[in-house]
C-alpha positions as a printed Julia matrix, in Angstrom:
283×3 Matrix{Float64}:
 133.56  68.81  108.52
 133.55  65.91  106.02
 136.17  65.3   103.34
 136.95  62.7   100.76
 140.34  60.98  100.78
 142.99  61.91   98.22
 146.26  60.62   99.61
 147.32  59.24  102.99
 150.56  59.6   105.06
 151.19  56.6   107.26
 153.49  57.56  110.27
 154.99  54.78  112.27
 156.43  54.78  115.74
 160.29  55.32  115.58
 162.2   52.11  116.01
 159.09  49.95  116.25
 159.26  46.88  113.96
 155.61  45.95  114.39
 154.5   49.51  113.48
 156.72  49.54  110.43
 155.4   46.14  109.2
 151.87  47.2   109.77
 152.42  50.47  107.94
 153.66  48.67  104.83
 150.65  46.32  104.93
 148.39  49.31  105.11
 150.17  50.99  102.26
 149.8   47.91  100.07
 146.1   47.52  101.06
 145.43  51.13  100.11
 147.29  50.9    96.84
 145.33  47.88   95.87
 142.23  50.07   96.19
 143.62  52.84   94.13
 144.61  55.21   97.0
 148.04  56.66   97.16
 149.92  56.23  100.54
 153.42  56.85  101.82
 155.07  55.35  104.94
 157.41  57.41  107.05
 159.01  56.85  110.48
 158.37  59.43  113.24
 161.97  60.75  113.44
 163.08  64.29  113.54
 161.32  66.45  110.93
 160.27  63.51  108.74
 156.58  64.17  109.26
 156.76  67.82  108.54
 158.86  67.27  105.39
 156.57  64.54  104.19
 153.41  66.71  104.66
 155.06  69.61  102.82
 156.1   67.39   99.94
 152.94  65.39   99.5
 149.24  66.35   98.69
 148.07  64.14  101.68
 144.7   65.02  103.52
 145.04  62.39  106.23
 147.85  61.12  108.61
 147.49  57.68  110.01
 149.69  57.43  113.02
 150.67  53.96  114.25
 151.8   53.92  117.93
 150.77  54.85  121.4
 149.67  58.17  122.81
 153.21  59.44  122.9
 153.73  58.9   119.26
 150.37  60.47  118.41
 151.24  63.5   120.49
 154.61  63.97  118.82
 153.11  63.72  115.38
 150.13  65.95  116.28
 152.48  68.88  117.31
 154.12  68.66  113.84
 150.71  68.81  112.1
 149.6   71.97  113.99
 148.61  74.53  111.37
 149.11  72.14  108.55
 145.47  71.52  107.89
 146.05  67.74  107.77
 143.85  65.71  110.23
 145.23  62.85  112.25
 143.82  59.34  112.88
 145.51  57.28  115.53
 145.98  53.49  115.36
 146.7   52.21  118.82
 149.85  50.03  119.33
 150.32  51.25  122.93
 148.71  50.52  126.27
 146.2   53.32  127.07
 145.58  54.61  123.54
 143.09  57.27  124.66
 143.92  59.4   121.59
 143.61  56.6   119.14
 140.38  55.94  117.19
 141.48  52.62  115.62
 142.5   49.38  117.3
 145.42  47.74  115.48
 143.51  44.35  115.36
 140.56  45.99  113.49
 142.52  48.22  111.04
 141.13  46.7   107.84
 137.48  47.12  108.84
 138.27  50.77  109.91
 139.94  51.58  106.69
 137.05  50.1   104.79
 134.73  52.55  106.54
 137.16  55.37  105.63
 136.98  54.56  101.92
 133.18  54.05  101.92
 132.26  57.07  103.97
 135.18  59.55  103.9
 136.62  61.27  106.88
 134.79  63.32  109.53
 137.15  66.0   110.92
 136.91  67.48  114.3
 138.79  70.57  115.28
 140.23  70.67  118.9
 141.82  73.47  120.78
 145.63  73.31  120.91
 148.03  75.63  122.68
 150.81  77.85  121.51
 153.43  79.35  124.0
 156.45  81.6   124.04
 159.03  82.34  126.68
 159.81  86.04  127.0
 163.16  87.01  128.58
 164.26  90.59  128.95
 161.74  91.57  126.37
 162.77  89.06  123.72
 161.26  85.78  122.83
 163.86  82.95  123.59
 161.67  79.85  123.12
 158.31  79.01  121.52
 156.24  76.11  120.44
 152.99  74.35  120.42
 151.21  71.72  122.65
 148.42  69.3   122.01
 148.03  68.02  125.56
 149.59  70.55  127.88
 152.2   73.1   128.84
 153.69  72.49  132.26
 155.89  74.69  134.43
 157.43  72.64  137.28
 160.39  72.39  139.64
 163.57  70.49  139.1
 165.06  67.66  141.03
 164.88  69.42  144.47
 161.7   69.0   146.42
 160.97  72.69  146.81
 158.0   74.71  145.91
 158.46  77.36  143.19
 156.98  80.89  143.05
 154.95  81.94  140.06
 152.9   84.98  139.22
 149.75  84.57  137.17
 147.84  86.95  134.85
 144.95  86.48  132.55
 145.09  89.2   129.96
 145.8   92.41  131.85
 144.37  91.15  135.09
 146.58  89.71  137.84
 145.35  86.58  139.45
 148.04  86.47  142.14
 151.06  84.59  143.2
 151.21  80.72  143.37
 153.49  78.69  145.44
 153.38  75.08  144.36
 155.31  72.22  142.68
 154.23  73.64  139.4
 151.32  74.57  136.99
 149.59  72.62  134.31
 147.96  74.45  131.42
 145.9   71.79  129.59
 143.84  71.44  126.53
 140.57  69.45  126.58
 142.47  66.74  124.85
 145.06  66.67  127.53
 142.59  66.77  130.4
 142.83  62.96  130.82
 146.58  63.16  131.2
 148.79  64.9   133.77
 146.07  67.43  134.58
 143.59  64.88  135.92
 146.28  63.51  138.17
 146.62  66.93  139.74
 142.76  66.99  140.33
 142.17  69.02  137.28
 138.71  68.78  135.62
 137.78  66.41  132.71
 136.76  68.66  129.81
 134.9   67.52  126.66
 137.26  67.65  123.67
 134.79  69.63  121.59
 134.92  72.61  123.98
 137.2   75.46  123.08
 138.58  76.15  126.49
 141.7   75.29  128.49
 142.39  74.63  132.07
 144.97  75.92  134.5
 145.71  73.53  137.52
 148.21  73.99  140.29
 150.35  71.06  141.15
 150.38  70.46  144.95
 149.83  74.14  145.97
 151.31  75.23  149.24
 149.13  77.45  151.5
 147.35  78.79  148.45
 143.63  78.94  147.5
 144.05  78.97  143.79
 141.6   76.24  142.52
 141.69  74.76  139.02
 140.41  77.19  136.4
 138.7   76.76  133.16
 139.4   79.67  130.71
 137.91  80.59  127.48
 140.02  79.76  124.41
 140.4   83.44  123.58
 142.05  84.21  126.92
 145.79  84.76  127.24
 147.64  83.45  130.23
 150.95  84.93  131.37
 153.08  83.17  134.03
 156.13  84.98  135.51
 158.84  82.94  137.24
 159.57  84.67  140.54
 161.97  81.93  141.83
 165.75  82.78  142.02
 166.97  79.69  143.87
 165.2   76.7   142.37
 165.42  75.0   138.98
 162.3   75.71  136.92
 161.37  73.91  133.63
 158.73  74.33  131.02
 157.65  71.0   129.18
 155.34  70.6   126.28
 153.21  67.38  126.16
 155.53  65.87  128.63
 158.11  65.33  125.75
 160.19  68.34  125.36
 161.67  70.54  128.12
 163.23  74.02  128.45
 165.05  75.54  131.46
 163.43  78.71  132.67
 165.17  81.66  134.48
 164.01  84.05  137.19
 162.02  86.86  135.47
 160.98  84.68  132.43
 157.44  85.2   131.34
 155.62  82.3   129.63
 152.69  83.37  127.44
 150.14  80.65  126.74
 147.18  81.04  124.33
 145.1   79.14  121.87
 147.02  77.99  118.75
 145.68  79.28  115.48
 143.7   76.56  113.57
 143.92  74.03  116.47
 144.46  70.49  115.91
 142.46  68.33  113.53
 141.45  64.84  114.52
 139.71  62.52  112.16
 136.94  60.22  113.26
 135.45  57.16  111.58
 132.24  57.01  113.5
 130.65  58.97  116.35
 132.17  57.4   119.39
 130.66  58.32  122.78
 133.21  60.32  124.8
 131.58  59.21  127.95
 131.83  55.58  127.08
 135.41  56.06  126.33
 135.96  57.62  129.78
 134.33  54.53  131.33
 136.35  52.17  129.2
 139.6   53.71  130.26
 138.67  53.91  133.94
 138.17  57.71  134.3
 134.55  57.07  135.28
 133.39  54.15  137.3
 129.82  52.92  137.19
 128.73  52.27  140.75
 125.4   50.46  139.72
């Protein structure tokens, strides 16, 4: 999908002086070329409110992967694509290097924005038949144990079919975007971001034969907490947590509309994997 630029929202990492200064430089640079832009700090609901009150059709996010993930969750369902400018260390989600932002924005103005839809996840926690918690995730939904080094007991279903019981440190449900995060550390597969699938990967399973699964985007996963003695938590994108109780059922499925990422040029996903060390060339 290709779109022309109307107005840009520039989101800066919270409390990051370098990001704030760069955001203002970008705003002035865009204004000098006749394009409206607004700078907001990534705090609270600032991004959601700014999107609702402005006719923007691109969000430039200045920060590392954590900032990009936080903003991306707030943009789910908004129809506004995101373009990351890397101010962090890994920067796997970012398209633009902070040192080359002017050249990148020049390409944006001359060629417009190519938008790529990626699968995102929505989840809800059911307790005694009622929904007590819900949200979305760009990278992953993780169910894991608390501070005690004990395995937890989970029961898994896909649709109406029971997969079985899992005894493990936890479970990672990952999008293709999140496949290079926590999931790959637990031996989950790398998944091309253009595929509309998600993965289910046990964390340190104990006496269990459940291997990592790749499920179609239309599948609905249900995970029931069977543990009555251990602390169990649900986290989304590794940033927000929620305490689960025995008997809770976590329903995970594809988020409507997915997540929109903007690209400036066709970058090789495989070259990116090599550059970030996920694939090592033995030649």
